[in-house]
Amino acid sequence: MRGSLLVNRRAVQRFRQLAISAAGSVKIKLLLCCCIAFTVIALASRSSDFMGWSNHSSSLDLLSTPRKGFAIVMNTWKRDDLLKQSLAHYSSCGGLDSIHIVWSEPTLPSDSLKEFLYHILQSNSRDGRRVKLKFDINEEDSLNNRFKEIKDLETDGVFSIDDDVIFPCSTVEFAFKVWQSAPDTMVGFVPRRHWIDKSKGNTNWYVYGGWWSVWWTGTYSMVLSKAAFFHKKYLSLYTNEMPASIKEYITKNRNCEDIAMSFLVANETNAPPIWVKGKIFEIGSTGISSLGGHSDMRSQCVNIFAAEFGRMPLVTTSVKAVDSRNAWFW
Ligand SMILES: *[C@@H]1O[C@H](CO)[C@@H](O)[C@H](O)[C@H]1NC(C)=O
């Protein structure tokens, strides 16, 4: 113990001497130049990333393009402008095979909306291949609609996304790669966590934690379906196997369908989801999560679902997938 301490101290001393001798030399100037250059490059790449989020589609060309792509399943509600904006963006992303718009509004989609979208897809077609577009019209207005089984889905991969969040194509394509390496897992950009509140006596009371909680602990146990890849089999599982009481609860309270999906996937895999690092651009106004009391409601969902499943299937992890080409120092 003492010996190693001594050695450590000597090493520290030597390092100090080295540092002092370097300070007087030309090396420090070199170091300074490097620092400035790095800063400039970092700033430049940041701003170009930001400016160019809509035409990043060729950035994954150095990796092989997947033979089978993915389908976007987009949930929307009376926000045609957002729907247009986000589909205009995603239709240029590599690997996209088809778009399914989950439509639960009382009126059918307007002709002008349809025309706009078909025009967008036409102008983004590559090698004569056009992204397929389908409106999935629902009579009942329920949040369960977004996970309805899609019978004619040709791809295994589903990218479930809300109409008010935009990710650069490079980010989407990277997440798709991550999902392809773990197709049973849910892979997404918005992590959330749960934990047991010990202060509530001897019963297990779960608490739902938002972004701050994930940031603070570095752990998560769910990724939200507002931006996540999963296998299409989970759509049929959700439609056919999800307990009716949970689906009714979701319809009634207009909340927590994403938590239910996380439960379903975790119950099948006994494994955590995968959080992918990515830039998020929110184009809509503030959503439901900024309303007060939202977190209590979410905690209640976690507890009710856990009781219904007969156990807590969610698994906590701290793993985060990062595109190593964008990692600067390692
Ligand atoms: C959860 O998993 C168990 C064991 O595999 C299964 O029997 C049960 O049906 C699943 N629950 C739901 C709601 O899918």
PDB file of C-alpha atoms and ligand atoms in Angstrom, residues 237 241-243 246 263-264 267-268 270 308-309 311 313, ligand 1:
ATOM      1  CA  LEU A 237     -48.596  -8.514 -30.093  1.00  0.00           C
ATOM      2  CA  GLU A 241     -52.017  -9.839 -26.619  1.00  0.00           C
ATOM      3  CA  MET A 242     -52.100  -6.592 -24.692  1.00  0.00           C
ATOM      4  CA  PRO A 243     -54.576  -6.975 -21.819  1.00  0.00           C
ATOM      5  CA  ILE A 246     -54.595  -1.683 -20.245  1.00  0.00           C
ATOM      6  CA  PHE A 263     -43.736  -3.123 -21.047  1.00  0.00           C
ATOM      7  CA  LEU A 264     -44.759  -5.413 -23.896  1.00  0.00           C
ATOM      8  CA  ASN A 267     -41.947  -8.745 -21.206  1.00  0.00           C
ATOM      9  CA  GLU A 268     -40.955 -10.584 -24.401  1.00  0.00           C
ATOM     10  CA  ASN A 270     -36.416  -9.719 -20.598  1.00  0.00           C
ATOM     11  CA  GLU A 308     -51.689  -6.134 -14.819  1.00  0.00           C
ATOM     12  CA  PHE A 309     -48.575  -7.893 -16.140  1.00  0.00           C
ATOM     13  CA  ARG A 311     -44.569  -8.366 -12.521  1.00  0.00           C
ATOM     14  CA  PRO A 313     -40.813  -6.461 -16.839  1.00  0.00           C
TER      15      PRO A 313
HETATM   16  C1  LIG B   1     -45.570 -11.716 -20.637  1.00  0.00           C
HETATM   17  O1  LIG B   1     -44.711 -12.825 -20.774  1.00  0.00           O
HETATM   18  C2  LIG B   1     -45.261 -14.049 -20.308  1.00  0.00           C
HETATM   19  C3  LIG B   1     -44.169 -15.082 -20.369  1.00  0.00           C
HETATM   20  O2  LIG B   1     -43.552 -15.136 -21.602  1.00  0.00           O
HETATM   21  C4  LIG B   1     -46.456 -14.404 -21.161  1.00  0.00           C
HETATM   22  O3  LIG B   1     -47.015 -15.607 -20.725  1.00  0.00           O
HETATM   23  C5  LIG B   1     -47.469 -13.281 -21.057  1.00  0.00           C
HETATM   24  O4  LIG B   1     -48.565 -13.541 -21.929  1.00  0.00           O
HETATM   25  C6  LIG B   1     -46.854 -11.954 -21.408  1.00  0.00           C
HETATM   26  N1  LIG B   1     -47.793 -10.892 -21.135  1.00  0.00           N
HETATM   27  C7  LIG B   1     -48.278 -10.083 -22.058  1.00  0.00           C
HETATM   28  C8  LIG B   1     -49.259  -9.089 -21.614  1.00  0.00           C
HETATM   29  O5  LIG B   1     -47.911 -10.114 -23.219  1.00  0.00           O
END
